[in-house]
CSV table of N, CA and C in Angstrom, one decimal:
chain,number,residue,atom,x,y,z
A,54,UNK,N,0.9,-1.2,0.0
A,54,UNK,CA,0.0,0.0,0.0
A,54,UNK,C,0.9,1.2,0.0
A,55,UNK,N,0.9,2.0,-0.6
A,55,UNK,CA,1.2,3.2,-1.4
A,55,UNK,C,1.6,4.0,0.5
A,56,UNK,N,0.7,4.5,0.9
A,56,UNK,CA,0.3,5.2,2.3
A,56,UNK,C,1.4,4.7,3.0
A,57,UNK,N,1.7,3.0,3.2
A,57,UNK,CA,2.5,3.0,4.3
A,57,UNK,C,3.8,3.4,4.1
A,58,UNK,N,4.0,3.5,2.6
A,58,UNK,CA,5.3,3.9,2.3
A,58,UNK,C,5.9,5.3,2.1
A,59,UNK,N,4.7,5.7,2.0
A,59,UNK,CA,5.0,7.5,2.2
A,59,UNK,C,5.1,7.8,3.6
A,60,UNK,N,4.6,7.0,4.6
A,60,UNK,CA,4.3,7.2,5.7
A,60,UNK,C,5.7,7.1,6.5
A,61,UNK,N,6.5,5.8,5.7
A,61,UNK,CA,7.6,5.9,6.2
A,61,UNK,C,8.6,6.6,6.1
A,62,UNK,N,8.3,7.0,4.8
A,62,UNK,CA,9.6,8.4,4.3
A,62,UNK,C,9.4,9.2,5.3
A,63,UNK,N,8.3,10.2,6.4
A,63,UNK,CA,8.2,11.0,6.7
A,63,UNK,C,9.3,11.5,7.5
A,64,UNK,N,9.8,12.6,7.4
A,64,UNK,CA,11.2,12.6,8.4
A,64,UNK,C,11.0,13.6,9.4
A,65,UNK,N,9.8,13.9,10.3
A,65,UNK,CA,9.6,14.8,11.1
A,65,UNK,C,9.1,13.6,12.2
A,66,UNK,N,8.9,12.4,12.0
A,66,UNK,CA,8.6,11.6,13.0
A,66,UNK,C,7.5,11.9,13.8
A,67,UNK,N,6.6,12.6,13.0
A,67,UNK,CA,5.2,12.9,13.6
A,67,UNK,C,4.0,11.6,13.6
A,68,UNK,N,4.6,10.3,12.8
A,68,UNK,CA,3.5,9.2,13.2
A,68,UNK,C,4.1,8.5,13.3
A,69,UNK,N,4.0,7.0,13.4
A,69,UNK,CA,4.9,5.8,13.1
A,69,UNK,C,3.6,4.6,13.4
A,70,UNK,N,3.9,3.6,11.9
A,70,UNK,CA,2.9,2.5,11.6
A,70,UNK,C,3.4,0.8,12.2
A,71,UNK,N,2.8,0.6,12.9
A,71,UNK,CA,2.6,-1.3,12.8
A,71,UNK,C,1.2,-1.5,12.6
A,72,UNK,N,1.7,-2.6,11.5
A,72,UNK,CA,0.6,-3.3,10.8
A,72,UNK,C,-0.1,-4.5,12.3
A,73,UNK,N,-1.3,-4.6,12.1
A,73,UNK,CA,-1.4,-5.5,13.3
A,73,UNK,C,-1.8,-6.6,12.6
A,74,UNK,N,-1.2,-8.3,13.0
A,74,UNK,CA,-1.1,-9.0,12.5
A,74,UNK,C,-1.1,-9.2,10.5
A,75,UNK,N,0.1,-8.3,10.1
A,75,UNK,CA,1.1,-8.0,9.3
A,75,UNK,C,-0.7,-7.8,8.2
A,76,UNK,N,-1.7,-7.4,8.5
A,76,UNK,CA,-2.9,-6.8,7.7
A,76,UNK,C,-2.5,-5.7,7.2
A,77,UNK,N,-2.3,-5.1,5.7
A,77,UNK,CA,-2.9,-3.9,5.4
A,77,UNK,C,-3.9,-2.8,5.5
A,78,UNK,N,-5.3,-3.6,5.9
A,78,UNK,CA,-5.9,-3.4,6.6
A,78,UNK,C,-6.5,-3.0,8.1
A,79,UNK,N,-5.4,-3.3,9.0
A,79,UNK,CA,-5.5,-3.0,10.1
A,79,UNK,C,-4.3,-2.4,10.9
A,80,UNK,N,-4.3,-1.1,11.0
A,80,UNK,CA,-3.1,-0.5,11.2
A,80,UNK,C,-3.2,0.1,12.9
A,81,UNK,N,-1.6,0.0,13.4
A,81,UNK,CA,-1.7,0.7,15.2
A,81,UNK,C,-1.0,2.1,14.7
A,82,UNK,N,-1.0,3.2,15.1
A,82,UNK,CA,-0.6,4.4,14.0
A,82,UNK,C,0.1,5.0,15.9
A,83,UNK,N,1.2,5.4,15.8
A,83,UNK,CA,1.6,6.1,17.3
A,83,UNK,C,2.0,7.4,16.8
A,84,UNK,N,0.6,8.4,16.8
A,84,UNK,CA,1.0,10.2,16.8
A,84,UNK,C,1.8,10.7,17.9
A,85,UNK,N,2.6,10.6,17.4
A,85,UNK,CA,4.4,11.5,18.6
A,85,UNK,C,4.2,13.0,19.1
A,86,UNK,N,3.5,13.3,17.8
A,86,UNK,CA,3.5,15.0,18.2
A,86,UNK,C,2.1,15.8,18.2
A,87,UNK,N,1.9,16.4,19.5
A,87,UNK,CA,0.7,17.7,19.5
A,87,UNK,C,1.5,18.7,19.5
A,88,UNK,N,0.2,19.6,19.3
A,88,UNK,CA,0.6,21.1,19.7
A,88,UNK,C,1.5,21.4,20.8
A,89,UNK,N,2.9,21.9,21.3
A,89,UNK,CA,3.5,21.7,22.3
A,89,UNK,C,2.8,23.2,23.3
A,90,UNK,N,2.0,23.7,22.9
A,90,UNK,CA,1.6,24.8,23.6
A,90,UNK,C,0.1,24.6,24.3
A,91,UNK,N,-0.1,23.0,24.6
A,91,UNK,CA,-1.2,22.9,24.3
A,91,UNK,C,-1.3,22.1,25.7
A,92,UNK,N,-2.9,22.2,25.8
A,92,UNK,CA,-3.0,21.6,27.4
A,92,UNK,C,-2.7,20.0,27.4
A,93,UNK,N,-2.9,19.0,26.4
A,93,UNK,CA,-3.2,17.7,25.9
A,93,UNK,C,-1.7,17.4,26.2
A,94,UNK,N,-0.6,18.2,25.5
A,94,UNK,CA,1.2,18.3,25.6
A,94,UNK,C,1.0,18.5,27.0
A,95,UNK,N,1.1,19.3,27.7
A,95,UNK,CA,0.9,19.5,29.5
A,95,UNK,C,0.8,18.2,30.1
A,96,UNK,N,-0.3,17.6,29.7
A,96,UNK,CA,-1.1,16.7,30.6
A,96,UNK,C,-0.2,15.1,30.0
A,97,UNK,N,0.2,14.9,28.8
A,97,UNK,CA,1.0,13.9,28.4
A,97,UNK,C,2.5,14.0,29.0
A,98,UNK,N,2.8,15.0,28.8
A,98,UNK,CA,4.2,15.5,29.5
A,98,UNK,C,4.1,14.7,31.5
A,99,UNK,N,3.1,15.2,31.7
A,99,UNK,CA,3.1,15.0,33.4
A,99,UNK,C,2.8,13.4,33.8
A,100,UNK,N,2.1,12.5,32.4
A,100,UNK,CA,2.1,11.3,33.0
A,100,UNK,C,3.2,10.5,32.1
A,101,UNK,N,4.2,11.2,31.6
A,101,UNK,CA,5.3,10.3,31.1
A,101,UNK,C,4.2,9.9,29.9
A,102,UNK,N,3.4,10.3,29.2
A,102,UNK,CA,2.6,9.7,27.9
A,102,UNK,C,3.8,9.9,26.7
A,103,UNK,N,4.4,9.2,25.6
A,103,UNK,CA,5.2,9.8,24.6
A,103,UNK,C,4.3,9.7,23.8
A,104,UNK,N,3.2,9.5,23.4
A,104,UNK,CA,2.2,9.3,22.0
A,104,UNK,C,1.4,9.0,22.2
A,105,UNK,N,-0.1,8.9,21.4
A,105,UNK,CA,-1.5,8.5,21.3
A,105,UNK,C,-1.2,7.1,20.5
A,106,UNK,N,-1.7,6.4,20.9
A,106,UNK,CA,-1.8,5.0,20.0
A,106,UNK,C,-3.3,5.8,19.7
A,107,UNK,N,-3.0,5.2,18.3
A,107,UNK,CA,-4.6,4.5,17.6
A,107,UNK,C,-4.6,3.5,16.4
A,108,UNK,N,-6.1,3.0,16.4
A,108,UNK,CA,-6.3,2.2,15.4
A,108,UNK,C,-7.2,2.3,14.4
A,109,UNK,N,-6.3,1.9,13.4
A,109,UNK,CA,-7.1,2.8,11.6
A,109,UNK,C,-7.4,0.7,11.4
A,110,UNK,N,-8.8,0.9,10.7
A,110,UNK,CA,-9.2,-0.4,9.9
A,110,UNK,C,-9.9,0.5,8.8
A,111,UNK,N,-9.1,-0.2,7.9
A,111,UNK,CA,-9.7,0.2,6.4
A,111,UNK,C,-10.8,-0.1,5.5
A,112,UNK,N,-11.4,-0.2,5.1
A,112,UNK,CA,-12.5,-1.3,4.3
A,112,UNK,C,-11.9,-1.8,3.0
A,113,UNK,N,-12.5,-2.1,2.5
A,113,UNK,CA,-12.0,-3.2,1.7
A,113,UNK,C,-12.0,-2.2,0.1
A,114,UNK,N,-12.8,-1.3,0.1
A,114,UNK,CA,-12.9,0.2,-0.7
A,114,UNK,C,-12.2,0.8,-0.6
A,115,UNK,N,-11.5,0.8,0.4
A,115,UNK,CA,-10.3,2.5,0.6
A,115,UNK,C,-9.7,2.6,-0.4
A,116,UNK,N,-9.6,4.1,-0.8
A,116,UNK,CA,-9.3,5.1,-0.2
A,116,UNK,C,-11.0,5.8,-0.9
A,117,UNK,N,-11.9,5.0,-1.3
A,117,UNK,CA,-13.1,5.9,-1.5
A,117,UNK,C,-13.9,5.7,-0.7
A,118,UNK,N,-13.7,5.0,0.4
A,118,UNK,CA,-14.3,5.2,2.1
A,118,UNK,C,-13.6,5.5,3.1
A,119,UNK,N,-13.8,5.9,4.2
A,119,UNK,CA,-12.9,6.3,5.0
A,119,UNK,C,-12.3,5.4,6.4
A,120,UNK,N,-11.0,5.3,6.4
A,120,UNK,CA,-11.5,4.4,7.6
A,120,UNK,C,-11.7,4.5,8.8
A,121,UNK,N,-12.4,3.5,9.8
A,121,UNK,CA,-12.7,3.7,11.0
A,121,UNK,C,-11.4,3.6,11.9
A,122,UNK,N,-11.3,5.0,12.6
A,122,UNK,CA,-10.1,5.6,13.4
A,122,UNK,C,-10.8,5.4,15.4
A,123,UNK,N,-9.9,4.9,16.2
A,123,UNK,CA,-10.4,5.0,17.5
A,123,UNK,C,-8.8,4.9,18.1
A,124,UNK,N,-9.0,6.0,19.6
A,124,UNK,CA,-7.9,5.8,20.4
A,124,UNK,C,-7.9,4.2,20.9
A,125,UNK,N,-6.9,4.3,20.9
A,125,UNK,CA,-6.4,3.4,22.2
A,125,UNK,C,-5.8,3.1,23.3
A,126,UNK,N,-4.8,4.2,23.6
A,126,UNK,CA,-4.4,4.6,24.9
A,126,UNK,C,-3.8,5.8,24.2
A,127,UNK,N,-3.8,6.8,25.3
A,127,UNK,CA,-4.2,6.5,26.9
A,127,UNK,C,-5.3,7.3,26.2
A,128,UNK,N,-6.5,6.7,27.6
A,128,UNK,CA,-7.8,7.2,27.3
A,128,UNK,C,-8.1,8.6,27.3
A,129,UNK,N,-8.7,9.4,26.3
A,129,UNK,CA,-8.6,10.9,26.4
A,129,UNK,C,-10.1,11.0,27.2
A,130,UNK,N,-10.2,12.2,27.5
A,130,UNK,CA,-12.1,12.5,27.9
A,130,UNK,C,-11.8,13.7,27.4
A,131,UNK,N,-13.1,14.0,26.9
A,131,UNK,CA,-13.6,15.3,26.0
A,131,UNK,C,-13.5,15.7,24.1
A,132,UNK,N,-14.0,16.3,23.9
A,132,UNK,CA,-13.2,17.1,22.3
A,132,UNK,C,-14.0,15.6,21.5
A,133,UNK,N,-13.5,15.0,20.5
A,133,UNK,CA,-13.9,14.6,19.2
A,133,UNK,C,-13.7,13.0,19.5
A,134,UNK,N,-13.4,12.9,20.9
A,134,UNK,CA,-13.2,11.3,21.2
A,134,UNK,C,-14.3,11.2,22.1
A,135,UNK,N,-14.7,9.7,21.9
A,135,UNK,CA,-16.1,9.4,22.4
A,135,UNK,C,-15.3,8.3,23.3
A,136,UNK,N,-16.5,7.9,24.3
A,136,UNK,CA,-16.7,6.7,25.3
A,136,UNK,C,-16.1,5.7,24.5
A,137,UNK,N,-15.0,4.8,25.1
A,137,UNK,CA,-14.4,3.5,23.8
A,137,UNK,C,-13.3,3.8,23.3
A,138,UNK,N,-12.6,5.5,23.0
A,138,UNK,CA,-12.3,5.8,22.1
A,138,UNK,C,-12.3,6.2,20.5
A,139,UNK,N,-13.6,5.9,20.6
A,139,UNK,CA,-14.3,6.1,18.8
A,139,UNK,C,-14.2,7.5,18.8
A,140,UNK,N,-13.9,7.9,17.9
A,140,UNK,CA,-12.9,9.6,17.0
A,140,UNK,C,-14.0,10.0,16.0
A,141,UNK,N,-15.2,10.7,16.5
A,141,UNK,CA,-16.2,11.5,15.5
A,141,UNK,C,-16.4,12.8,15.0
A,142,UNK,N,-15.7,13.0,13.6
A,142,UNK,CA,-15.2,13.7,12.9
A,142,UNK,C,-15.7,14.2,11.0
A,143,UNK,N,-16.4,14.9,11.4
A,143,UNK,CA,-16.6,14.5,10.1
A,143,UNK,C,-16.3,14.5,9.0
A,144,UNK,N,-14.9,14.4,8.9
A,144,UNK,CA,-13.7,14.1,8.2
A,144,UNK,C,-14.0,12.4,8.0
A,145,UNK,N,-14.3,11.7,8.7
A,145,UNK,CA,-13.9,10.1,8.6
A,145,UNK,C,-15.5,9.9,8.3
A,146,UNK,N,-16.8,10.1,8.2
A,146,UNK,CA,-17.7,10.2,7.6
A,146,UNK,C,-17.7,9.9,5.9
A,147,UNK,N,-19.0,9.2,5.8
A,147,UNK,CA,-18.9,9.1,4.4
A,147,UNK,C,-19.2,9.9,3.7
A,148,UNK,N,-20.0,11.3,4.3
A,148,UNK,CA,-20.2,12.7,3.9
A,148,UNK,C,-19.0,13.2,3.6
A,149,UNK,N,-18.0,13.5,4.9
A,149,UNK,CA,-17.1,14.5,4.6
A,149,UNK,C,-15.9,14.0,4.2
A,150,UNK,N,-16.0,12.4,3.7
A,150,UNK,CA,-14.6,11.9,3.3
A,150,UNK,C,-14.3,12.3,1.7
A,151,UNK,N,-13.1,12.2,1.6
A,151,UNK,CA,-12.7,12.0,0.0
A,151,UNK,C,-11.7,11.2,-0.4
A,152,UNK,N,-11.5,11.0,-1.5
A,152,UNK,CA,-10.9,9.7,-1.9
A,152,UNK,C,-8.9,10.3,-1.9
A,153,UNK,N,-9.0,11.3,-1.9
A,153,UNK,CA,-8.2,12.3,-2.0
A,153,UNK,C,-7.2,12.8,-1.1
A,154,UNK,N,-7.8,12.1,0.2
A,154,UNK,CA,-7.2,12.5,1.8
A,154,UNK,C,-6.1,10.9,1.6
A,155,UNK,N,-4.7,10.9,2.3
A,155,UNK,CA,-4.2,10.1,2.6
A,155,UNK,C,-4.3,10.2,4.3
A,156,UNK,N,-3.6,9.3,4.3
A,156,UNK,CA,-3.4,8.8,6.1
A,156,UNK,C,-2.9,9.9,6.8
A,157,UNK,N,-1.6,10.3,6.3
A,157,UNK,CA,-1.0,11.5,7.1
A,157,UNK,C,-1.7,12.3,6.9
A,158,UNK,N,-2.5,12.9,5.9
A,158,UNK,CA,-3.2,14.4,6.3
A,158,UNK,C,-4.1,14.3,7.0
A,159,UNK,N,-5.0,13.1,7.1
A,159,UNK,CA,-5.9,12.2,8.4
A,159,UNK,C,-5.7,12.8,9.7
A,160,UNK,N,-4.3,12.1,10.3
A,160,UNK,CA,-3.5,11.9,11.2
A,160,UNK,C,-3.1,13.2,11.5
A,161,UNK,N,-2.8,14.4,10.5
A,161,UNK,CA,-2.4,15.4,10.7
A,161,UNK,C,-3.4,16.6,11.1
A,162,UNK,N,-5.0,16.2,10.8
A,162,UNK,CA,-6.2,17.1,10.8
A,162,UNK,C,-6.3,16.6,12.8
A,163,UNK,N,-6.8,15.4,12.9
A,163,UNK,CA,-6.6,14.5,13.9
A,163,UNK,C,-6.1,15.3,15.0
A,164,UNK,N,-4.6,15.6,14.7
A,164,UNK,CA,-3.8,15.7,15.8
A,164,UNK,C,-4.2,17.4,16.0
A,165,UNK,N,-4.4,18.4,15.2
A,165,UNK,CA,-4.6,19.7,15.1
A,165,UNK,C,-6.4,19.4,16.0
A,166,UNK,N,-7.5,18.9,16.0
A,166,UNK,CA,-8.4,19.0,16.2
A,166,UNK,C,-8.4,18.7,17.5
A,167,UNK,N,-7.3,17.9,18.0
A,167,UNK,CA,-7.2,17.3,19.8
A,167,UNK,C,-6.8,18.6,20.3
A,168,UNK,N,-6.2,19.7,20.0
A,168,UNK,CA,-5.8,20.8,20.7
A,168,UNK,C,-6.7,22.2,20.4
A,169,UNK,N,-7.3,22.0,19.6
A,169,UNK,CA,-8.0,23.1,18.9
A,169,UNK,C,-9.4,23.3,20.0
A,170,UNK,N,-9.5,24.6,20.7
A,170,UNK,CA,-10.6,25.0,21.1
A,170,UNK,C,-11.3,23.8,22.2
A,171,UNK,N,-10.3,22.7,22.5
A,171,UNK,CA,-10.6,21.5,23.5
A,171,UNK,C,-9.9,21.7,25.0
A,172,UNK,N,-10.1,21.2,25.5
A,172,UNK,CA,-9.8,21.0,26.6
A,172,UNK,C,-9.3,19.5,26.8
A,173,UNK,N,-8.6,18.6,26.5
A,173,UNK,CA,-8.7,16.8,26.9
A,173,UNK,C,-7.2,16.6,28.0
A,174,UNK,N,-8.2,15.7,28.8
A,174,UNK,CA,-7.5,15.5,29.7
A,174,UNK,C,-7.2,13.6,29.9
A,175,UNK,N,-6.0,13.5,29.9
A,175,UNK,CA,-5.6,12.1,29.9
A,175,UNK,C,-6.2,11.5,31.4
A,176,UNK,N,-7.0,10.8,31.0
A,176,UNK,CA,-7.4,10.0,32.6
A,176,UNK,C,-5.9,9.5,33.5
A,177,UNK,N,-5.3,9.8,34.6
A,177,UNK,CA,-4.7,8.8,35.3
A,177,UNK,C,-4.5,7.7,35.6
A,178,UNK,N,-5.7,7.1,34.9
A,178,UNK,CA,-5.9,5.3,35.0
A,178,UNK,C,-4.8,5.3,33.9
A,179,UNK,N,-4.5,5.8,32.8
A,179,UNK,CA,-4.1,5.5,32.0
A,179,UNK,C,-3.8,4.0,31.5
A,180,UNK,N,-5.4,3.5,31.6
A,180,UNK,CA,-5.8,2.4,31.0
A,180,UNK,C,-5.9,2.6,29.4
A,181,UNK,N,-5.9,1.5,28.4
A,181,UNK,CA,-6.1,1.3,27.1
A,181,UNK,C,-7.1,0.9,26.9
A,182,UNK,N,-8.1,1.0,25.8
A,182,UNK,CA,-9.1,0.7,25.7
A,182,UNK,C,-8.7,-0.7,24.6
A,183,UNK,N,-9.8,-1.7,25.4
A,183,UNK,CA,-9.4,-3.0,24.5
A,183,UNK,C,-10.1,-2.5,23.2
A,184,UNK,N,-10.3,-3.9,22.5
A,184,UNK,CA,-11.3,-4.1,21.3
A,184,UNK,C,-12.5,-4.3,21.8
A,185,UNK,N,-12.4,-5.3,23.0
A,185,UNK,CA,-13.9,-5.7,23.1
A,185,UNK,C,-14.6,-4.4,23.9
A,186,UNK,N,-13.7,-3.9,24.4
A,186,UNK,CA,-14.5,-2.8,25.9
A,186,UNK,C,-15.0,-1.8,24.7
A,187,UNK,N,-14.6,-1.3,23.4
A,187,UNK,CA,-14.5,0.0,22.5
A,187,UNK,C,-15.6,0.0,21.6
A,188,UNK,N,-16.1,-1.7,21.4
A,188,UNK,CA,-17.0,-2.1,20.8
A,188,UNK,C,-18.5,-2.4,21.6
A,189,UNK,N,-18.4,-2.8,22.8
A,189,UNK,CA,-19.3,-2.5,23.5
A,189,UNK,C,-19.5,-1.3,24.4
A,190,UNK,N,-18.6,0.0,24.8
A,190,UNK,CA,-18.7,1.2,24.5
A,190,UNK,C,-19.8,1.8,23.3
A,191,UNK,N,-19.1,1.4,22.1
A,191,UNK,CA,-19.7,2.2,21.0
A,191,UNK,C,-21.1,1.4,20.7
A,192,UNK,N,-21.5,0.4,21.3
A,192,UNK,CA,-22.8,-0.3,21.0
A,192,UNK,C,-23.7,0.9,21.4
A,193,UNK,N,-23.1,1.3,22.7
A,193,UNK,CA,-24.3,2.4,23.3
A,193,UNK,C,-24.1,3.9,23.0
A,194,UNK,N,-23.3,4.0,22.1
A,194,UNK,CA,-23.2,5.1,20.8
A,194,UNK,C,-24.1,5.7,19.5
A,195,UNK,N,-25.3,4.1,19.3
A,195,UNK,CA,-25.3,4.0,17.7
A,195,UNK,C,-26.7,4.8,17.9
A,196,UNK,N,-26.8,5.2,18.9
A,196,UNK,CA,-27.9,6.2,18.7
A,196,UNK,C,-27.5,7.8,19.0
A,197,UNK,N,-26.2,7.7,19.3
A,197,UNK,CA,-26.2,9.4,19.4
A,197,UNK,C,-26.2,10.2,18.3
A,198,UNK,N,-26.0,12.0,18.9
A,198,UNK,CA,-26.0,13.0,18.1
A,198,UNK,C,-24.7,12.7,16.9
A,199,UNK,N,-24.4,12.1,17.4
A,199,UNK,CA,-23.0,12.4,16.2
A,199,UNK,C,-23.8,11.4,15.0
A,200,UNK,N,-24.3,10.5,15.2
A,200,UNK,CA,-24.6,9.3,14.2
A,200,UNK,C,-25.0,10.1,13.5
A,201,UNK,N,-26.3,10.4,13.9
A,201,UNK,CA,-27.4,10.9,13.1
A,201,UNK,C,-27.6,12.2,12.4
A,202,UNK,N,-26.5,12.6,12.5
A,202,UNK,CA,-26.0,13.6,12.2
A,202,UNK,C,-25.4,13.6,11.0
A,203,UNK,N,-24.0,12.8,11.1
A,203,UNK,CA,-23.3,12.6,10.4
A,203,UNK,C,-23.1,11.1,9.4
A,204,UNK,N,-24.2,10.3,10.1
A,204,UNK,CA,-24.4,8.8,9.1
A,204,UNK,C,-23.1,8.5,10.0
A,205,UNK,N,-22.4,8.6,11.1
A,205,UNK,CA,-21.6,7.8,11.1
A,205,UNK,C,-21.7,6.8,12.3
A,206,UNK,N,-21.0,5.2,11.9
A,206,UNK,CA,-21.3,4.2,12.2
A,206,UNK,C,-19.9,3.6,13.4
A,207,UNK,N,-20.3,3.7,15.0
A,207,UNK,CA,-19.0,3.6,15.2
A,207,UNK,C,-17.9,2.6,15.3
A,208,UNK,N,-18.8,1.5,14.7
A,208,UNK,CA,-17.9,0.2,14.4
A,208,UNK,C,-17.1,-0.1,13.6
A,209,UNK,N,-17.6,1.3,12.3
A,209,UNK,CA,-17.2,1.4,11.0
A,209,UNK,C,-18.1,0.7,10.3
A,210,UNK,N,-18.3,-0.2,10.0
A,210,UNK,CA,-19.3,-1.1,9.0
A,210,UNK,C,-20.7,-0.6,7.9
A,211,UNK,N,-20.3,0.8,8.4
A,211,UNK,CA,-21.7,1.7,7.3
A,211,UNK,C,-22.4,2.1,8.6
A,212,UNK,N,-23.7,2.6,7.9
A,212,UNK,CA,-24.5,3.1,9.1
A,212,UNK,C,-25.4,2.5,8.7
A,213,UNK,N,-26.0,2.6,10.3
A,213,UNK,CA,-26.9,1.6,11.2
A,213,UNK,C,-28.2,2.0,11.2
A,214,UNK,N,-28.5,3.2,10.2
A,214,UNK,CA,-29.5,4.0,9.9
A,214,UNK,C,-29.9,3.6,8.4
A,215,UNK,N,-29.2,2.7,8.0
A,215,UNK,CA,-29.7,2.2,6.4
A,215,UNK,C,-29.2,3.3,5.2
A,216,UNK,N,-29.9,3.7,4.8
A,216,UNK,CA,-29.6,4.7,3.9
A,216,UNK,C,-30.2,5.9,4.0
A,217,UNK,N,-31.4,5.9,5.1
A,217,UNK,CA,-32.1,7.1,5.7
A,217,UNK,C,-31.3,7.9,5.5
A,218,UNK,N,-30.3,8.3,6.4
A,218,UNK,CA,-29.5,9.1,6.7
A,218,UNK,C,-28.4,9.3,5.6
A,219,UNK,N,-28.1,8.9,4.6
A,219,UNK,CA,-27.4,8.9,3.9
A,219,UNK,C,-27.8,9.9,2.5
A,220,UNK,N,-29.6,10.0,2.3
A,220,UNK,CA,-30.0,10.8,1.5
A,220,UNK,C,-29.9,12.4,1.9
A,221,UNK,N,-29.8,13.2,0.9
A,221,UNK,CA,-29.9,14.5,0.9
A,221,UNK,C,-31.4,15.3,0.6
């Protein structure tokens, strides 16, 4: 895949990729850098955090769908991250996506949108959110404002609204 290879050229060391169980489709992405002027930098700084893990699953369509992006440690509260970790954006929507976006500028909107006008504060549990806890998290998601709003599905698999929400 094209992405991971650009991904690796980058020489600012602002992401770094492992494939999980050597999938193309299933990527651990560790964002190194926020805003350093920023409360998120403060609060990572004070618990020894060096990066955000997250997890990108692609569809089998990519790059003319978008894929489903969720933290995984350390848990944030507040801003564009939900209960589980699920990341609702309407960038990763099948409204606001385009075929056009690669991973880094993803990753790079992503990391600008954690410090922007937020407040997030890293829990001191600094627990990880499994697969199973993020997915039964986001079960009790599939009705919120964000869904229905945006058609977006937090398991990734389309939305759970049919195509209702999908018409204009």
């Amino acid at each position: 895949m094209k992405e991971l290879q650009d991904i690796a050229r980058l020489s600012d060391r602002f992401i770094s990729v492992e494939l999980v169980d050597e999938s193309l489709f299933d990527w651990n992405v560790k964002l190194h850098q926020v805003d350093k002027d920023s409360v998120l930098w403060q609060d990572m700084k004070e618990t020894n955090t060096e990066f955000i893990l997250l997890n990108l699953t692609f569809p089998d369509n990519f790059p003319f769908s978008p894929p489903f992006m969720r933290v995984l440690s350390p848990r944030l509260e507040n801003g564009y991250v939900l209960d589980g970790g699920a990341i609702c954006m309407e960038l990763l929507t099948p409204r606001g996506w385009s075929s056009a976006y690669t991973v880094e500028a993803v990753m790079r909107q992503f990391a600008a949108s954690l410090v922007k006008g937020q407040k997030y504060y890293i829990l001191i549990v600094q627990n990880s959110w499994s697969i199973r806890m993020c997915k039964v998290e986001n079960e009790v998601l599939q009705d919120s404002t964000c869904q229905r709003t945006h058609a977006w599905h937090p398991l990734g698999a389309g939305c759970v609204l049919c195509d209702a929400c999908h018409e204009d």
